[in-house]
Coordinates of C-alpha atoms and ligand atoms in Angstrom, one line a residue:
M1 CA -32.3 -97.2 15.7
R2 CA -32.3 -98.8 19.4
V3 CA -35.5 -99.2 21.6
S4 CA -33.8 -97.7 24.6
A5 CA -32.9 -94.3 22.5
L6 CA -36.2 -93.8 21.1
L7 CA -38.5 -92.4 24.2
L8 CA -41.2 -95.0 23.8
V9 CA -43.6 -94.2 26.4
T10 CA -46.8 -96.9 26.3
L11 CA -49.5 -96.4 28.4
R12 CA -50.8 -99.8 30.3
D13 CA -54.9 -98.8 30.4
D14 CA -57.1 -97.4 27.7
P15 CA -57.1 -93.6 27.9
A16 CA -60.5 -92.2 28.8
E17 CA -60.3 -89.6 26.1
A18 CA -60.5 -92.1 23.3
E19 CA -63.4 -93.5 21.5
I20 CA -62.3 -95.9 19.0
P21 CA -59.7 -98.0 18.7
S22 CA -57.4 -96.0 16.3
H23 CA -57.5 -93.5 18.8
R24 CA -56.9 -95.4 22.1
L25 CA -54.1 -97.5 20.2
L26 CA -52.1 -94.4 18.8
L27 CA -52.2 -93.0 22.5
R28 CA -51.5 -96.2 24.3
A29 CA -48.7 -97.0 21.8
G30 CA -46.9 -94.0 22.0
Y31 CA -47.5 -92.3 18.6
I32 CA -49.5 -88.8 19.7
R33 CA -50.2 -87.0 22.3
R34 CA -53.0 -84.6 22.6
V35 CA -52.1 -80.8 23.3
A36 CA -55.4 -79.5 23.2
S37 CA -58.8 -79.9 21.7
G38 CA -58.1 -81.2 18.3
I39 CA -54.8 -80.6 18.8
Y40 CA -52.0 -83.0 18.6
A41 CA -48.5 -83.6 19.1
Y42 CA -47.0 -86.0 16.4
L43 CA -44.4 -87.9 18.4
P44 CA -41.0 -89.9 16.6
L45 CA -42.9 -93.1 15.9
M46 CA -45.7 -91.0 14.3
W47 CA -43.8 -88.6 12.7
R48 CA -42.3 -91.5 10.6
V49 CA -45.3 -93.1 9.4
L50 CA -46.2 -89.6 8.2
R51 CA -43.2 -89.1 6.5
K52 CA -43.6 -92.4 4.9
V53 CA -47.3 -91.6 3.8
S54 CA -46.1 -88.3 2.4
A55 CA -43.5 -90.0 0.7
I56 CA -45.8 -92.7 -0.9
V57 CA -48.4 -89.1 -1.9
R58 CA -45.2 -87.4 -3.2
E59 CA -43.8 -90.1 -5.6
E60 CA -47.5 -90.6 -7.0
M61 CA -48.0 -86.8 -7.5
D62 CA -44.8 -86.6 -8.9
A63 CA -45.6 -89.2 -11.5
T64 CA -48.9 -87.5 -12.5
G65 CA -46.5 -84.0 -13.2
A66 CA -47.7 -82.1 -11.1
L67 CA -45.0 -79.7 -9.1
E68 CA -44.4 -79.6 -5.5
T69 CA -44.9 -75.9 -3.8
L70 CA -45.5 -74.8 -0.6
L71 CA -47.8 -72.1 0.2
P72 CA -48.3 -69.9 3.1
Q73 CA -50.8 -71.0 5.9
L74 CA -51.4 -66.7 6.8
Q75 CA -53.7 -65.6 4.0
P76 CA -55.2 -62.0 3.7
A77 CA -58.8 -62.0 4.4
E78 CA -58.9 -59.7 0.7
L79 CA -58.4 -62.7 -1.4
W80 CA -61.5 -64.8 0.9
Q81 CA -63.7 -62.0 0.4
R82 CA -62.9 -61.4 -3.4
S83 CA -63.7 -65.2 -3.9
G84 CA -67.3 -64.4 -2.0
R85 CA -66.0 -67.5 1.2
W86 CA -64.8 -64.6 4.0
A87 CA -68.0 -64.3 5.4
G88 CA -68.9 -68.3 5.1
Y89 CA -65.5 -69.4 6.8
T90 CA -65.5 -66.8 9.7
A91 CA -68.9 -66.1 10.6
G92 CA -71.5 -68.9 11.9
E93 CA -70.6 -72.2 11.6
G94 CA -67.6 -71.0 9.7
I95 CA -64.1 -73.0 10.4
M96 CA -61.3 -70.2 10.0
F97 CA -59.5 -69.2 12.5
H98 CA -58.7 -65.7 11.7
L99 CA -56.9 -62.6 13.3
Q100 CA -55.8 -59.5 13.1
D101 CA -51.9 -58.2 12.8
R102 CA -50.7 -55.3 14.1
Q103 CA -52.0 -52.9 11.3
E104 CA -55.4 -54.0 12.0
R105 CA -55.3 -56.1 8.5
E106 CA -57.5 -59.4 8.9
L107 CA -56.1 -62.7 8.0
G108 CA -57.2 -66.1 8.2
L109 CA -55.4 -69.7 8.8
G110 CA -55.6 -71.8 5.9
P111 CA -58.2 -74.3 5.9
T112 CA -58.0 -75.2 2.4
H113 CA -56.0 -72.9 -0.4
E114 CA -58.0 -72.1 -3.8
E115 CA -58.0 -68.5 -3.2
V116 CA -53.8 -68.0 -2.7
I117 CA -53.5 -70.6 -5.9
T118 CA -55.9 -68.9 -8.2
A119 CA -54.0 -65.5 -7.2
L120 CA -51.0 -67.0 -8.0
A121 CA -52.6 -68.6 -11.2
A122 CA -53.9 -65.0 -12.6
D123 CA -50.2 -63.6 -11.9
L124 CA -47.8 -66.5 -13.4
L125 CA -50.5 -67.9 -16.2
R126 CA -50.6 -66.2 -19.7
S127 CA -51.1 -68.5 -22.3
Y128 CA -52.5 -71.5 -23.0
R129 CA -49.1 -72.4 -24.1
Q130 CA -48.1 -73.1 -20.3
L131 CA -50.9 -75.3 -19.6
P132 CA -52.1 -77.3 -18.1
V133 CA -50.3 -77.2 -15.0
S134 CA -50.7 -78.4 -11.5
L135 CA -49.2 -77.9 -8.4
Y136 CA -49.4 -79.6 -4.8
Q137 CA -48.3 -79.5 -1.3
I138 CA -48.2 -81.3 2.1
Q139 CA -48.5 -79.1 5.2
S140 CA -50.5 -78.1 8.1
K141 CA -54.0 -76.9 7.6
F142 CA -56.3 -75.4 10.4
R143 CA -60.2 -75.8 10.8
D144 CA -62.0 -74.8 14.3
E145 CA -63.9 -77.7 14.0
I146 CA -67.5 -77.5 15.5
R147 CA -66.8 -81.3 16.5
P148 CA -62.7 -81.7 16.7
R149 CA -63.0 -86.0 17.7
F150 CA -61.0 -89.7 17.2
G151 CA -58.0 -88.1 17.3
L152 CA -56.4 -87.3 14.5
M153 CA -59.9 -88.0 12.4
R154 CA -61.0 -84.7 12.7
G155 CA -58.1 -82.2 14.1
R156 CA -58.4 -79.1 14.3
E157 CA -54.9 -78.8 13.0
F158 CA -53.7 -81.6 10.8
I159 CA -51.8 -82.5 7.5
M160 CA -52.9 -82.5 4.4
K161 CA -51.6 -82.8 0.7
D162 CA -53.9 -80.5 -1.3
A163 CA -53.0 -80.3 -5.1
Y164 CA -54.6 -77.6 -8.1
S165 CA -54.6 -78.2 -11.5
F166 CA -55.0 -75.2 -14.5
H167 CA -56.4 -76.3 -17.8
A168 CA -57.3 -74.6 -21.0
S169 CA -60.8 -76.4 -21.5
A170 CA -63.2 -78.2 -19.6
E171 CA -62.4 -81.7 -21.0
D172 CA -59.0 -81.2 -20.1
L173 CA -59.8 -81.0 -16.5
A174 CA -62.1 -83.7 -17.0
R175 CA -58.8 -85.9 -18.5
E176 CA -56.7 -84.6 -15.7
F177 CA -59.5 -85.8 -12.7
G178 CA -59.2 -89.1 -14.1
V179 CA -55.3 -89.4 -13.9
M180 CA -56.1 -87.9 -10.1
E181 CA -58.7 -90.7 -9.4
K182 CA -56.3 -93.1 -10.6
A183 CA -53.3 -91.8 -8.6
Y184 CA -55.3 -91.7 -5.4
G185 CA -56.1 -95.5 -6.2
R186 CA -52.5 -96.0 -6.0
I187 CA -51.5 -94.2 -3.2
F188 CA -54.3 -95.6 -1.0
R189 CA -53.2 -99.0 -2.3
R190 CA -49.9 -98.7 -1.5
C191 CA -50.7 -97.2 2.1
G192 CA -52.3 -100.9 2.7
L193 CA -55.9 -99.5 2.6
Q194 CA -59.2 -100.9 1.3
A195 CA -60.7 -97.5 -0.5
L196 CA -63.6 -96.7 -2.1
A197 CA -64.4 -93.5 -4.8
V198 CA -67.4 -92.5 -4.0
E199 CA -69.9 -89.8 -5.4
A200 CA -69.6 -86.9 -3.1
D201 CA -71.4 -83.2 -2.3
S202 CA -69.1 -80.4 -3.0
G203 CA -69.5 -78.5 -0.2
A204 CA -68.3 -75.2 0.8
I205 CA -65.4 -75.8 -1.9
G206 CA -67.9 -75.7 -4.7
G207 CA -67.9 -76.9 -8.3
S208 CA -69.6 -79.7 -10.0
A209 CA -68.2 -83.4 -10.5
S210 CA -66.7 -84.3 -7.1
K211 CA -65.5 -87.7 -5.7
E212 CA -64.5 -88.8 -2.2
F213 CA -62.7 -91.8 -1.6
M214 CA -63.3 -93.8 1.9
V215 CA -61.7 -96.4 4.0
T216 CA -64.3 -98.5 4.9
A217 CA -64.4 -98.9 8.6
A218 CA -67.3 -99.2 11.8
A219 CA -66.0 -96.1 13.4
G220 CA -66.5 -93.6 9.9
E221 CA -68.3 -90.6 10.0
D222 CA -69.7 -91.2 7.0
L223 CA -72.4 -93.3 5.2
I224 CA -72.0 -94.8 1.8
L225 CA -74.7 -96.2 0.1
R226 CA -73.9 -98.8 -3.0
S227 CA -75.7 -101.0 -5.4
A228 CA -74.8 -104.6 -4.9
D229 CA -73.1 -104.5 -8.8
G230 CA -70.6 -101.9 -8.0
S231 CA -72.0 -99.7 -10.3
Y232 CA -73.4 -97.1 -8.0
A233 CA -71.6 -95.9 -4.7
A234 CA -72.1 -92.4 -3.1
N235 CA -71.8 -90.8 0.2
Q236 CA -75.2 -90.1 1.9
E237 CA -74.9 -86.5 1.8
R238 CA -75.4 -86.6 -2.0
A239 CA -76.6 -90.0 -2.6
E240 CA -80.1 -89.8 -5.0
S241 CA -82.4 -92.9 -5.0
V242 CA -86.1 -94.2 -5.2
A243 CA -87.7 -94.3 -1.7
Q244 CA -89.5 -97.4 -0.9
P245 CA -93.1 -96.8 -1.9
A246 CA -95.6 -95.4 0.6
L247 CA -98.4 -97.3 2.4
A248 CA -101.7 -96.2 0.8
L249 CA -104.2 -94.1 3.3
E250 CA -107.7 -95.1 3.5
A251 CA -109.4 -92.4 4.4
E252 CA -113.0 -90.9 2.7
R253 CA -112.3 -87.4 4.1
C254 CA -110.3 -85.4 6.5
T255 CA -111.0 -85.9 9.9
L256 CA -109.8 -84.8 13.3
L257 CA -108.2 -87.5 15.6
E258 CA -107.5 -86.7 19.1
T259 CA -104.1 -88.1 20.1
P260 CA -103.1 -87.2 23.4
A261 CA -99.1 -87.3 24.2
Q262 CA -98.7 -88.9 20.6
G263 CA -96.0 -86.3 19.7
T264 CA -93.9 -88.4 17.8
I265 CA -94.0 -90.7 14.6
E266 CA -93.6 -93.9 16.8
A267 CA -96.4 -93.1 19.3
L268 CA -98.7 -91.9 16.5
C269 CA -98.2 -95.5 15.0
D270 CA -98.1 -97.4 18.1
A271 CA -101.8 -96.1 19.3
H272 CA -103.9 -96.5 16.0
G273 CA -101.5 -99.2 13.5
F274 CA -100.7 -96.3 11.1
H275 CA -97.4 -96.7 9.1
P276 CA -94.7 -93.8 9.2
S277 CA -94.9 -93.5 5.3
Q278 CA -98.5 -92.3 6.0
I279 CA -97.9 -89.8 7.9
I280 CA -96.3 -86.1 7.4
K281 CA -93.5 -84.7 9.7
V282 CA -92.7 -81.1 9.7
I283 CA -89.2 -79.5 10.3
L284 CA -88.5 -76.3 11.8
L285 CA -85.1 -74.5 11.0
V286 CA -83.4 -71.1 10.6
A287 CA -81.5 -70.4 8.1
R288 CA -78.9 -67.6 8.6
F289 CA -77.7 -65.5 5.7
E290 CA -74.4 -63.4 4.9
Q291 CA -76.3 -60.2 4.8
G292 CA -78.4 -60.5 8.2
R293 CA -81.4 -62.4 7.6
A294 CA -82.8 -65.2 9.8
Q295 CA -85.1 -67.2 7.4
P296 CA -87.3 -69.7 9.0
V297 CA -87.7 -72.5 6.8
L298 CA -90.4 -75.1 7.2
V299 CA -90.0 -78.7 5.7
S300 CA -92.3 -81.5 5.1
L301 CA -91.1 -84.7 5.2
R302 CA -92.7 -88.3 4.9
G303 CA -92.9 -90.0 8.1
D304 CA -90.2 -92.9 7.4
Q305 CA -87.9 -90.3 5.8
Q306 CA -84.8 -88.4 7.3
L307 CA -84.0 -85.0 6.1
N308 CA -80.7 -84.4 4.6
E309 CA -79.4 -81.2 5.8
V310 CA -76.4 -80.8 3.2
K311 CA -79.1 -81.2 0.2
L312 CA -81.3 -78.9 2.1
S313 CA -78.3 -76.4 2.5
N314 CA -77.2 -76.4 -1.0
A315 CA -80.6 -75.7 -2.1
L316 CA -81.0 -72.8 0.1
Q317 CA -77.6 -71.3 -0.9
Q318 CA -78.4 -72.1 -4.3
D319 CA -82.1 -70.1 -4.5
H320 CA -80.9 -67.2 -2.2
A321 CA -77.5 -66.1 -2.1
Q322 CA -77.9 -63.9 -4.8
D323 CA -80.3 -62.3 -2.7
W324 CA -79.3 -62.6 0.7
G325 CA -75.9 -63.7 0.8
S326 CA -74.4 -67.0 1.2
L327 CA -76.1 -69.1 3.8
L328 CA -73.9 -68.9 7.0
S329 CA -75.9 -71.9 8.9
L330 CA -78.9 -73.9 9.2
Q331 CA -80.4 -74.6 12.9
A332 CA -83.3 -76.1 14.5
L333 CA -85.8 -73.3 15.5
E334 CA -86.3 -73.2 18.8
A335 CA -89.1 -72.6 20.5
T336 CA -87.3 -69.7 22.7
Q337 CA -86.5 -67.8 19.8
L338 CA -90.3 -67.0 19.6
A339 CA -91.7 -64.1 21.0
D340 CA -94.8 -66.6 22.8
A341 CA -93.2 -70.2 22.8
S342 CA -97.1 -71.3 23.6
Y343 CA -97.7 -71.1 20.1
L344 CA -95.8 -73.8 18.8
P345 CA -97.3 -77.0 19.5
L346 CA -94.3 -79.3 19.2
G347 CA -95.1 -82.9 17.9
F348 CA -98.6 -81.7 16.5
I349 CA -97.7 -79.3 13.7
G350 CA -98.7 -79.8 10.3
P351 CA -97.3 -78.3 7.2
D352 CA -99.9 -75.2 7.2
L353 CA -98.7 -73.9 10.5
G354 CA -99.6 -70.5 10.2
D355 CA -96.9 -67.5 10.2
A356 CA -98.7 -65.9 13.2
V357 CA -96.4 -68.4 15.1
L358 CA -93.4 -66.2 14.0
R359 CA -95.3 -62.7 15.0
G360 CA -93.4 -60.7 17.8
S361 CA -90.0 -62.2 17.0
P362 CA -87.7 -59.2 15.8
Q363 CA -84.7 -61.6 15.3
L364 CA -86.8 -63.6 12.8
E365 CA -88.4 -63.1 9.0
S366 CA -92.3 -63.0 9.9
S367 CA -93.2 -65.8 6.9
F368 CA -91.5 -69.7 6.4
L369 CA -90.2 -70.3 3.8
R370 CA -92.4 -73.9 2.9
L371 CA -90.5 -76.8 1.3
A372 CA -91.6 -80.5 1.0
D373 CA -89.6 -83.1 -0.3
H374 CA -91.0 -84.9 -3.6
T375 CA -91.9 -88.3 -1.3
A376 CA -94.0 -86.3 0.9
L377 CA -95.7 -84.1 -2.0
A378 CA -96.3 -87.5 -3.8
L379 CA -98.8 -88.4 -1.2
D380 CA -102.6 -88.3 -2.0
C381 CA -103.5 -88.7 1.1
F382 CA -101.9 -88.5 4.8
V383 CA -101.7 -87.7 8.7
C384 CA -100.5 -84.5 9.9
G385 CA -100.5 -82.5 12.9
A386 CA -103.6 -80.1 13.3
N387 CA -101.7 -77.1 14.7
R388 CA -103.3 -77.8 18.0
A389 CA -102.2 -79.5 20.7
D390 CA -102.9 -83.2 21.3
Q391 CA -104.7 -83.0 17.6
H392 CA -103.9 -84.9 14.0
R393 CA -105.6 -84.7 11.3
V394 CA -106.2 -88.3 9.3
G395 CA -107.1 -88.1 5.2
A396 CA -105.5 -84.7 4.9
Q397 CA -104.8 -83.6 1.1
W398 CA -102.3 -81.2 -0.8
G399 CA -104.2 -78.3 -1.9
Q400 CA -107.2 -78.9 0.0
H401 CA -108.4 -77.4 3.4
G402 CA -106.1 -74.7 3.2
L403 CA -102.7 -77.3 2.9
A404 CA -101.3 -75.5 0.0
A405 CA -98.7 -77.7 -1.8
P406 CA -95.2 -76.2 -0.9
M407 CA -92.3 -76.4 -3.2
A408 CA -90.7 -79.8 -3.9
L409 CA -87.0 -80.5 -3.7
D410 CA -84.9 -83.8 -3.1
V411 CA -84.3 -83.3 0.7
R412 CA -84.2 -86.5 1.9
C413 CA -81.4 -89.1 2.9
A414 CA -81.2 -92.2 0.8
L415 CA -81.3 -95.0 2.9
E416 CA -80.2 -98.9 3.0
G417 CA -83.1 -100.6 0.9
D418 CA -84.1 -98.0 -1.5
G419 CA -84.0 -98.6 -5.0
L420 CA -81.1 -97.4 -7.3
I421 CA -82.4 -94.5 -9.7
D422 CA -81.3 -95.8 -12.7
E423 CA -82.8 -99.5 -12.0
P424 CA -84.9 -99.3 -9.1
T425 CA -85.2 -103.2 -8.2
Q426 CA -81.7 -102.8 -7.6
T427 CA -81.6 -101.9 -4.0
L428 CA -79.2 -100.0 -2.1
C429 CA -76.8 -101.2 1.2
S430 CA -75.1 -99.0 3.4
S431 CA -71.3 -99.2 5.0
R432 CA -69.9 -96.5 7.1
G433 CA -66.3 -95.2 6.1
I434 CA -63.8 -92.8 6.5
E435 CA -63.2 -89.8 4.0
V436 CA -59.4 -89.9 3.3
G437 CA -59.4 -88.3 -0.1
H438 CA -61.4 -85.7 -2.0
I439 CA -61.1 -84.8 -5.8
F440 CA -62.9 -82.0 -7.6
Q441 CA -63.8 -80.6 -10.6
L442 CA -64.0 -76.8 -9.6
G443 CA -64.6 -75.1 -12.9
R444 CA -64.6 -71.6 -13.2
K445 CA -65.7 -70.3 -9.7
Y446 CA -62.3 -69.2 -8.3
S447 CA -61.0 -68.2 -11.7
E448 CA -63.5 -66.0 -12.2
A449 CA -63.9 -65.0 -8.9
L450 CA -60.0 -64.0 -8.5
D451 CA -59.6 -63.0 -12.3
A452 CA -57.3 -65.6 -13.1
R453 CA -57.4 -65.8 -17.1
F454 CA -55.4 -66.6 -19.9
T455 CA -55.1 -66.2 -23.4
N456 CA -56.6 -69.2 -25.4
E457 CA -55.6 -70.8 -28.6
Q458 CA -57.5 -68.6 -30.9
G459 CA -56.1 -65.2 -29.0
R460 CA -59.1 -65.0 -26.7
D461 CA -58.9 -64.1 -22.9
E462 CA -60.8 -66.4 -21.1
A463 CA -60.8 -67.7 -17.1
L464 CA -58.7 -70.5 -16.5
W465 CA -60.3 -74.0 -15.5
M466 CA -59.7 -75.5 -12.0
G467 CA -59.6 -79.1 -10.6
C468 CA -58.4 -79.2 -6.7
Y469 CA -57.4 -82.3 -5.0
G470 CA -57.3 -82.8 -1.4
I471 CA -55.6 -86.0 0.7
G472 CA -55.8 -86.0 4.4
V473 CA -52.4 -87.2 5.3
S474 CA -52.5 -87.5 9.0
R475 CA -56.5 -88.9 9.0
L476 CA -54.9 -91.4 6.4
A477 CA -52.3 -92.9 8.8
Q478 CA -55.2 -93.1 11.7
A479 CA -57.5 -94.6 9.3
A480 CA -55.0 -97.3 8.5
V481 CA -54.8 -98.4 12.0
E482 CA -58.5 -98.5 12.1
Q483 CA -58.4 -100.8 9.3
H484 CA -55.6 -102.9 10.3
H485 CA -55.2 -103.7 14.5
D486 CA -55.8 -106.8 16.7
E487 CA -56.6 -107.0 20.6
A488 CA -52.3 -107.1 21.0
G489 CA -52.6 -103.5 19.1
I490 CA -51.5 -101.9 15.6
V491 CA -50.6 -104.2 12.6
W492 CA -49.1 -101.6 10.2
P493 CA -49.1 -102.2 7.0
V494 CA -45.4 -102.8 5.6
P495 CA -45.3 -99.7 3.5
I496 CA -46.0 -96.8 6.3
A497 CA -44.8 -98.7 9.4
P498 CA -42.6 -96.9 11.3
F499 CA -39.9 -99.5 11.6
E500 CA -40.5 -102.7 9.5
V501 CA -38.7 -105.2 11.8
V502 CA -37.7 -105.5 15.6
V503 CA -35.0 -107.3 16.9
V504 CA -35.8 -108.5 20.2
I505 CA -33.0 -109.4 22.4
A506 CA -35.0 -111.8 25.0
S507 CA -32.2 -111.3 27.9
T508 CA -29.6 -108.6 27.7
K509 CA -28.0 -110.3 30.7
E510 CA -26.8 -113.0 28.0
P511 CA -23.9 -112.1 26.1
V512 CA -24.2 -114.4 23.1
Q513 CA -28.0 -113.3 22.8
V514 CA -26.3 -109.3 22.7
E515 CA -23.9 -110.5 20.3
L516 CA -26.1 -112.2 17.8
A517 CA -28.8 -109.4 17.7
E518 CA -26.3 -106.5 17.3
R519 CA -24.9 -108.3 14.5
L520 CA -28.5 -109.2 12.7
Y521 CA -29.5 -105.9 13.5
S522 CA -26.2 -104.0 11.6
E523 CA -26.6 -106.6 8.9
L524 CA -30.7 -105.7 8.3
K525 CA -29.6 -102.1 8.7
A526 CA -26.7 -102.3 6.1
S527 CA -29.3 -104.1 3.6
G528 CA -31.8 -101.0 3.8
V529 CA -34.4 -102.4 6.1
D530 CA -35.9 -100.2 8.6
V531 CA -35.0 -102.0 11.6
L532 CA -35.4 -101.4 15.5
L533 CA -33.2 -103.3 18.5
D534 CA -35.1 -103.6 21.2
D535 CA -31.7 -103.5 23.5
R536 CA -33.9 -102.8 26.8
N537 CA -32.9 -104.2 30.4
E538 CA -36.7 -105.5 30.4
R539 CA -38.6 -109.5 30.7
A540 CA -38.8 -110.7 27.0
G541 CA -42.5 -110.8 27.6
V542 CA -42.6 -107.0 28.2
K543 CA -40.7 -106.5 24.7
F544 CA -42.8 -108.7 23.2
K545 CA -46.3 -106.8 24.3
D546 CA -44.8 -103.7 23.0
A547 CA -43.3 -105.0 19.7
E548 CA -47.2 -106.2 19.3
L549 CA -49.3 -103.0 20.4
I550 CA -46.8 -100.3 18.4
G551 CA -47.6 -102.8 15.6
I552 CA -44.0 -103.7 14.3
P553 CA -44.9 -105.9 11.0
W554 CA -41.6 -108.6 11.6
R555 CA -40.2 -109.8 14.9
L556 CA -36.7 -111.4 15.0
V557 CA -36.4 -112.8 18.4
V558 CA -33.0 -113.9 19.5
G559 CA -33.6 -116.0 22.7
R560 CA -32.1 -119.2 24.3
G561 CA -32.0 -120.9 21.1
A562 CA -29.0 -118.1 20.3
A563 CA -26.0 -120.5 21.4
E564 CA -27.3 -123.4 19.0
G565 CA -27.9 -120.5 16.2
V566 CA -31.5 -121.0 16.3
V567 CA -33.4 -117.9 16.1
E568 CA -37.3 -116.9 15.9
L569 CA -39.3 -114.8 13.2
V570 CA -42.9 -113.7 13.4
E571 CA -45.0 -112.0 11.6
R572 CA -47.4 -109.5 13.4
A573 CA -50.2 -109.7 10.9
G574 CA -51.7 -113.6 11.8
N575 CA -48.9 -114.3 14.0
A576 CA -47.5 -116.9 12.2
R577 CA -43.9 -117.9 13.4
R578 CA -41.1 -119.9 12.3
D579 CA -37.7 -121.2 13.9
G580 CA -34.4 -121.4 12.3
A581 CA -31.2 -120.6 11.5
P582 CA -30.0 -116.9 11.0
A583 CA -28.9 -116.7 7.7
E584 CA -31.9 -118.8 6.6
L585 CA -34.8 -116.4 8.5
M586 CA -33.2 -113.4 7.1
A587 CA -32.9 -114.2 3.5
A588 CA -36.6 -115.1 4.0
L589 CA -37.4 -111.8 5.7
K590 CA -35.7 -109.7 3.2
E591 CA -37.5 -111.4 0.2
R592 CA -40.8 -110.8 1.6
L593 CA -40.4 -107.3 2.8
Q594 CA -39.7 -106.4 -0.9
Q595 CA -42.7 -107.8 -1.8
Q596 CA -44.7 -106.2 1.3
R597 CA -43.1 -102.7 0.4
L598 CA -44.5 -102.7 -2.9
G599 CA -48.1 -103.7 -1.4
L600 CA -47.7 -107.4 -2.9
Ligands
LIG701 P1 -65.0 -83.7 6.1 O1 -66.4 -83.8 5.3 O2 -64.2 -85.0 6.7 O3 -65.2 -82.3 7.1 P2 -63.6 -82.1 4.2 O4 -64.7 -82.8 3.5 O5 -64.6 -81.0 4.9 O6 -64.1 -83.1 5.4 P3 -62.1 -81.6 2.6 O7 -62.3 -80.1 2.2 O8 -62.4 -82.0 0.9 O9 -62.3 -82.1 3.8 O10 -60.2 -81.9 2.8 C1 -59.6 -82.8 2.1 C2 -59.1 -83.9 2.7 O11 -58.7 -83.7 4.3 C3 -60.4 -84.4 3.2 O12 -60.9 -85.9 2.5 C4 -60.1 -85.4 4.8 O13 -59.4 -86.6 4.3 C5 -59.1 -84.5 5.2 N1 -59.5 -83.7 6.2 C6 -60.6 -82.5 6.0 N2 -60.5 -82.1 7.4 C7 -60.0 -82.8 8.2 C8 -59.7 -82.4 9.9 N3 -60.4 -81.7 10.4 N4 -59.1 -83.6 10.4 C9 -58.0 -84.3 9.7 N5 -58.2 -84.4 8.3 C10 -59.1 -83.9 7.5
LIG702 MG1 -64.1 -83.9 1.4

């Protein structure tokens, strides 16, 4: 391919819409263009990268024995109603784009494909003799993300590889999960990424065991906690830990303390010398359920801890979905939702805030669901709000003065410095990660809901065991840029680079240079190298800059030395240069490329 024919449009300045390096570079180097919020056009260079990533994913999926397929993106609401996910995905904070057709039938644009594939399995699979079987596809998914951002990292239309496996037993599902985990490891390695498998929350997809693959990068939206010996790594959404011990509070009895304008933990500690772990803070939320219930929730936490909304949502869904339908959203309770906001002494609330504050608010249930984190309930004696502006209680205890002990759960975020559950003397450290893949053991949740059954070896009828396995193909490509770039631009790993080599004609006015460059270009092409020829009538400096910006791994420069039979070879990563005879450099280049394509 000739650069003159590449429709290469690079930007000199950083685009204002981009906050992180990979997003900035993909825009500047002419890989993507924004069409609308979270919706991007993949320009020809990007499409080459995505095809290379897809080819690696395909090879590794095929090697596991999975069959490639292509499922519809338009999905009937009925399937999602049968699995019980329609409301959760379309109402409240639901992320499914949905519409009505001309017959007023409801449809959704696929954010994921468990329902469609399970309905197919119900149709196609009859006997244990057909099992196990796995199917995968690579296609665009649609999710109306609440906060689309960072370019391809969180799009509303993006490319995903999703795979689904069906089994006759839980053991066979666990075996396949292991096979997929290894295949994923190979995929990310081959794409030149450093990725880490971590324990994950199973979220709205459901099921039991699940692991995420995280590309470590400062711009990652996820926080990973891991032990120094590598025996434990988990997404913070899921991570469990032993909190650092609280400092004991010395107080003989419970007294009132005047705390004017000290409505934050920090102000309270500054003014009175408390440690945050001696204080109980209260968080008020509203949980909305499918059947219309808006349930106020009061959570008590130790002052040095943070609420983990994923854990709390999971607990609410698990305990109440049976009675109230799926949890649709969990949001902060705003004073404006109350009939009389002046009842709410924000910053001075205690765990025993009376239900009376909810009186006269017809949209809300009339009493709080009261919960506490284990670490809050474990405090013998603590400081907490007095439910009156500018006052706290010091020396409060659960079970005394009307402070009923709420139900205790794990609803806090594991933090850096916490202890490992199995070995509390080992502390956890944290790093940021970009989730590029997620694998689940779903079990029988979907097969039971959608009646996907088979006859087992004993002739009995049972529901299929299921796994599902996703890779964000477009997110992965951008994550590669996040891990591989420098000041001058992108530094693509060879296996996913749009082109492996660019041959640069320093001056197109010099026939000797043009002739030699054309010859080298043809030769590289003939030997199967993905090569570009920069034949533009531009200054050499401009061409070098562009080659660096778009991140081509190797640059072969045909310049003034051409007359004497000397060219220059530059490796993008590390910028090492060497001069030599074309034949010698070409041989070295081809040999090195062969290794690099294999990720060596
Ligand atoms: P996240 O937690 O980042 O929202 P998720 O857990 O909802 O992602 P999955 O349902 O596990 O995502 O989807 C499989 C993979 O698809 C993810 O591991 C991720 O790489 C990719 N992915 C998910 N959402 C997006 C998105 N909005 N844009 C680009 N890629 C995405
Ligand atoms: Mg996920």
